[in-house]
Coordinates of C-alpha atoms in Angstrom, one line a residue:
V1 CA 0.0 0.0 0.0
W2 CA 2.8 2.4 0.9
L3 CA 4.5 1.8 -2.5
C4 CA 1.2 2.3 -4.3
V5 CA 0.5 5.6 -2.5
F6 CA 3.9 7.1 -2.9
M7 CA 4.9 5.8 -6.3
E8 CA 5.5 8.9 -8.4
R9 CA 4.8 9.6 -12.0
K10 CA 6.0 12.5 -14.1
I11 CA 3.9 14.9 -16.1
T12 CA 5.3 14.7 -19.6
A13 CA 2.6 16.8 -21.4
L14 CA -0.3 19.1 -20.8
K15 CA -2.5 19.6 -23.8
A16 CA -5.7 21.7 -24.2
Q17 CA -8.5 19.6 -25.6
K18 CA -9.5 20.4 -29.1
R19 CA -13.2 20.3 -28.6
N20 CA -13.1 22.1 -25.2
P21 CA -10.2 24.5 -24.6
H22 CA -11.3 24.9 -21.0
R23 CA -10.2 21.4 -20.3
V24 CA -6.7 19.9 -20.3
N25 CA -5.4 16.4 -21.1
V26 CA -2.7 15.3 -18.6
Y27 CA 0.0 12.9 -19.8
L28 CA 2.0 10.9 -17.2
D29 CA 5.2 9.1 -18.2
G30 CA 4.4 9.6 -21.9
E31 CA 0.8 8.3 -21.8
F32 CA -2.6 10.0 -21.5
A33 CA -3.7 9.7 -17.9
F34 CA -6.8 11.8 -17.5
G35 CA -8.6 15.1 -18.5
M36 CA -9.6 17.9 -16.2
A37 CA -10.8 21.4 -16.0
R38 CA -8.1 24.0 -16.8
V39 CA -8.9 25.8 -13.5
V40 CA -8.0 22.6 -11.6
A41 CA -4.9 21.9 -13.7
A42 CA -3.7 25.5 -13.5
W43 CA -0.9 24.7 -11.1
L44 CA 0.4 21.6 -12.9
Q45 CA 3.6 21.8 -14.9
V46 CA 5.5 19.6 -17.3
G47 CA 8.2 17.8 -15.4
Q48 CA 6.3 17.8 -12.1
T49 CA 5.9 14.5 -10.3
L50 CA 2.7 13.2 -8.8
N51 CA 2.1 10.3 -6.4
N52 CA -1.1 8.3 -6.4
G53 CA -2.4 10.2 -3.4
K54 CA -2.0 13.5 -5.2
I55 CA -3.6 12.1 -8.4
E56 CA -6.6 10.9 -6.4
E57 CA -6.9 14.4 -4.9
L58 CA -6.7 16.0 -8.3
L59 CA -9.5 13.7 -9.6
K60 CA -11.6 14.6 -6.6
Q61 CA -11.1 18.3 -7.3
E62 CA -12.1 17.6 -10.9
S63 CA -15.3 15.9 -9.8
R64 CA -16.1 18.9 -7.6
E65 CA -15.5 21.3 -10.4
T66 CA -17.6 19.3 -12.8
A67 CA -20.4 19.1 -10.2
Y68 CA -20.1 22.8 -9.6
Q69 CA -20.4 23.7 -13.3
R70 CA -23.3 21.3 -13.8
S71 CA -25.0 23.0 -10.8
L72 CA -24.5 26.5 -12.3
H73 CA -26.0 25.3 -15.6
F74 CA -29.0 23.8 -13.7
I75 CA -29.5 27.0 -11.7
S76 CA -29.2 29.2 -14.8
T77 CA -32.6 28.1 -16.2
R78 CA -34.4 29.3 -13.1
P79 CA -33.8 29.6 -9.3
R80 CA -33.5 26.3 -7.5
T81 CA -33.7 25.2 -3.9
E82 CA -30.9 23.4 -2.1
Q83 CA -32.9 20.2 -2.3
E84 CA -33.4 20.5 -6.0
V85 CA -29.7 21.0 -6.6
R86 CA -28.8 18.0 -4.4
Q87 CA -31.3 15.8 -6.2
K88 CA -29.9 16.9 -9.6
L89 CA -26.3 16.1 -8.6
T90 CA -27.3 12.8 -7.0
G91 CA -29.1 11.9 -10.2
L92 CA -26.0 12.7 -12.2
G93 CA -24.1 10.2 -10.1
F94 CA -22.1 12.5 -7.8
S95 CA -21.4 11.2 -4.3
D96 CA -22.3 13.1 -1.1
D97 CA -18.6 13.9 -0.4
I98 CA -18.6 15.8 -3.7
I99 CA -22.0 17.3 -3.4
K100 CA -21.6 18.7 0.1
P101 CA -18.7 21.2 -0.7
V102 CA -20.4 22.2 -3.9
I103 CA -23.6 23.1 -2.1
T104 CA -21.6 25.0 0.5
A105 CA -19.8 27.0 -2.3
L106 CA -23.1 27.8 -4.1
K107 CA -24.7 29.0 -0.9
S108 CA -21.7 31.2 0.0
K109 CA -22.0 32.9 -3.3
G110 CA -25.7 33.4 -3.1
Y111 CA -26.5 31.1 -6.0
I112 CA -28.6 29.0 -3.7
D113 CA -30.8 30.9 -1.2
D114 CA -33.9 29.1 0.0
A115 CA -35.2 32.2 1.8
A116 CA -35.0 34.3 -1.3
F117 CA -36.5 31.4 -3.3
A118 CA -39.5 31.2 -0.9
R119 CA -40.2 34.9 -1.1
A120 CA -40.1 35.0 -4.9
W121 CA -42.3 31.9 -5.1
V122 CA -45.0 33.4 -2.8
E123 CA -44.9 36.7 -4.6
N124 CA -45.2 35.0 -8.0
R125 CA -48.0 32.8 -6.9
L126 CA -50.0 35.8 -5.4
A127 CA -49.5 37.9 -8.5
F128 CA -50.0 35.4 -11.3
H129 CA -51.4 32.1 -9.8
P130 CA -53.3 32.9 -6.6
R131 CA -53.8 30.0 -4.2
S132 CA -54.2 29.6 -0.4
Y133 CA -51.4 29.9 2.1
Q134 CA -51.9 26.2 2.9
L135 CA -51.2 25.1 -0.7
M136 CA -48.2 27.4 -1.1
R137 CA -46.9 25.9 2.2
M138 CA -47.2 22.4 0.7
E139 CA -45.5 23.5 -2.6
L140 CA -42.6 25.0 -0.8
K141 CA -42.3 22.0 1.5
R142 CA -42.1 19.7 -1.5
K143 CA -39.2 21.7 -2.8
G144 CA -37.3 21.1 0.4
I145 CA -37.8 24.6 2.0
S146 CA -37.5 24.3 5.8
E147 CA -40.6 25.0 8.0
D148 CA -38.9 28.0 9.6
I149 CA -38.3 29.7 6.3
I150 CA -41.8 28.9 5.1
A151 CA -43.4 30.3 8.2
R152 CA -41.3 33.4 8.2
T153 CA -42.0 34.0 4.5
L154 CA -45.7 33.7 4.9
E155 CA -45.7 35.9 7.9
E156 CA -43.9 38.6 6.0
T157 CA -46.5 38.5 3.2
P158 CA -49.8 39.1 4.9
V159 CA -52.8 38.6 2.6
N160 CA -56.6 38.4 3.2
E161 CA -57.3 34.9 1.9
T162 CA -61.0 35.7 1.4
K163 CA -60.0 38.6 -0.9
L164 CA -57.4 36.3 -2.6
A165 CA -60.1 33.7 -3.2
L166 CA -62.5 36.3 -4.5
D167 CA -59.9 37.7 -6.9
L168 CA -59.2 34.2 -8.2
A169 CA -62.9 33.5 -8.6
K170 CA -63.4 36.6 -10.6
R171 CA -60.7 35.5 -13.0
Y172 CA -62.2 32.0 -13.3
A173 CA -65.9 32.8 -13.5
P174 CA -66.0 33.9 -17.1
R175 CA -65.0 30.4 -18.1
L176 CA -68.3 29.2 -16.7
K177 CA -70.4 31.5 -18.7
G178 CA -73.6 29.9 -20.1
I179 CA -73.9 26.9 -17.7
D180 CA -76.7 26.3 -15.2
S181 CA -76.5 27.7 -11.7
H182 CA -75.8 24.3 -10.1
K183 CA -72.9 23.6 -12.3
F184 CA -71.6 27.1 -11.9
K185 CA -71.5 26.8 -8.1
T186 CA -70.1 23.2 -8.2
R187 CA -67.3 24.0 -10.6
L188 CA -66.3 27.3 -9.0
S189 CA -66.2 26.0 -5.5
A190 CA -64.3 22.9 -6.6
Y191 CA -61.8 25.1 -8.4
L192 CA -61.2 27.2 -5.3
M193 CA -60.8 24.2 -3.1
R194 CA -58.2 22.8 -5.6
R195 CA -56.3 26.0 -5.0
G196 CA -56.2 25.1 -1.3
F197 CA -59.0 27.3 0.0
P198 CA -61.1 25.7 2.7
Y199 CA -64.8 25.2 2.6
A200 CA -65.3 28.1 5.0
I201 CA -63.8 30.5 2.4
S202 CA -64.6 28.8 -1.0
M203 CA -68.4 28.5 -0.4
P204 CA -69.1 32.1 0.7
V205 CA -67.0 33.3 -2.2
T206 CA -68.9 31.0 -4.6
E207 CA -72.2 32.4 -3.3
Q208 CA -71.0 36.0 -3.7
M209 CA -69.9 35.3 -7.2
Y210 CA -73.2 33.6 -8.0
R211 CA -75.0 36.8 -6.9
E212 CA -72.7 39.3 -8.4
Y213 CA -71.6 37.6 -11.6
Y214 CA -73.9 34.7 -12.5
Q215 CA -77.3 36.3 -11.7
N216 CA -76.2 39.6 -13.1
N217 CA -75.3 37.9 -16.4
L218 CA -78.5 36.0 -16.4
R219 CA -80.5 39.2 -16.1
I220 CA -78.5 40.7 -18.9
R221 CA -79.2 37.7 -21.2
E222 CA -82.9 37.8 -20.3
D223 CA -83.2 41.5 -21.0
R224 CA -81.5 41.0 -24.3
D225 CA -83.8 38.1 -25.2
N226 CA -86.8 40.2 -24.3
G227 CA -85.6 43.0 -26.4
S228 CA -85.2 45.4 -23.5

């Protein structure tokens, strides 16, 4: 084992890869040994000797750099949670001892920020896809956001859920135009409950929309049919 660890091999060439100039092929004792990112190989020089322990450490650094770059690409498409990045790297075959320092580096540079992710998620949902706090809580939990961050985020974004449900109902009601009253109430209340609003909110909102939207439209149609 000692001979294996301390057996030294000489770097005889360092060549940039033709297809990817950001990577370098390392030749030991006249033979191709391995490729690695230029940033990892920056300190290597022709004539330098490496023992097996140092080669192993270099390959580990290469794996970390590869995992880091794959993470940056994954994050570039949209913000991701820590759990999402971990799952992505695990799926790509990286071990936990590679993933852990990569996650630490990404967090230290602000590329992963679960608190910022949660705030942006809630703001986006409220602005474009309204739903109850309970459903948003479940969505954030599925993405691996901690309970503390979820609670703090929702506390910092106070919203009247009845008003939220009413705004959502107003957007959805025009899709139910022309159906009978029973179907109108059933579909609208079911829609609100799918968005996480409890019965105590969805039913009063449904009744309000029935009075203000459905019955009003019904009177307009009747007046038009009667030639008024």
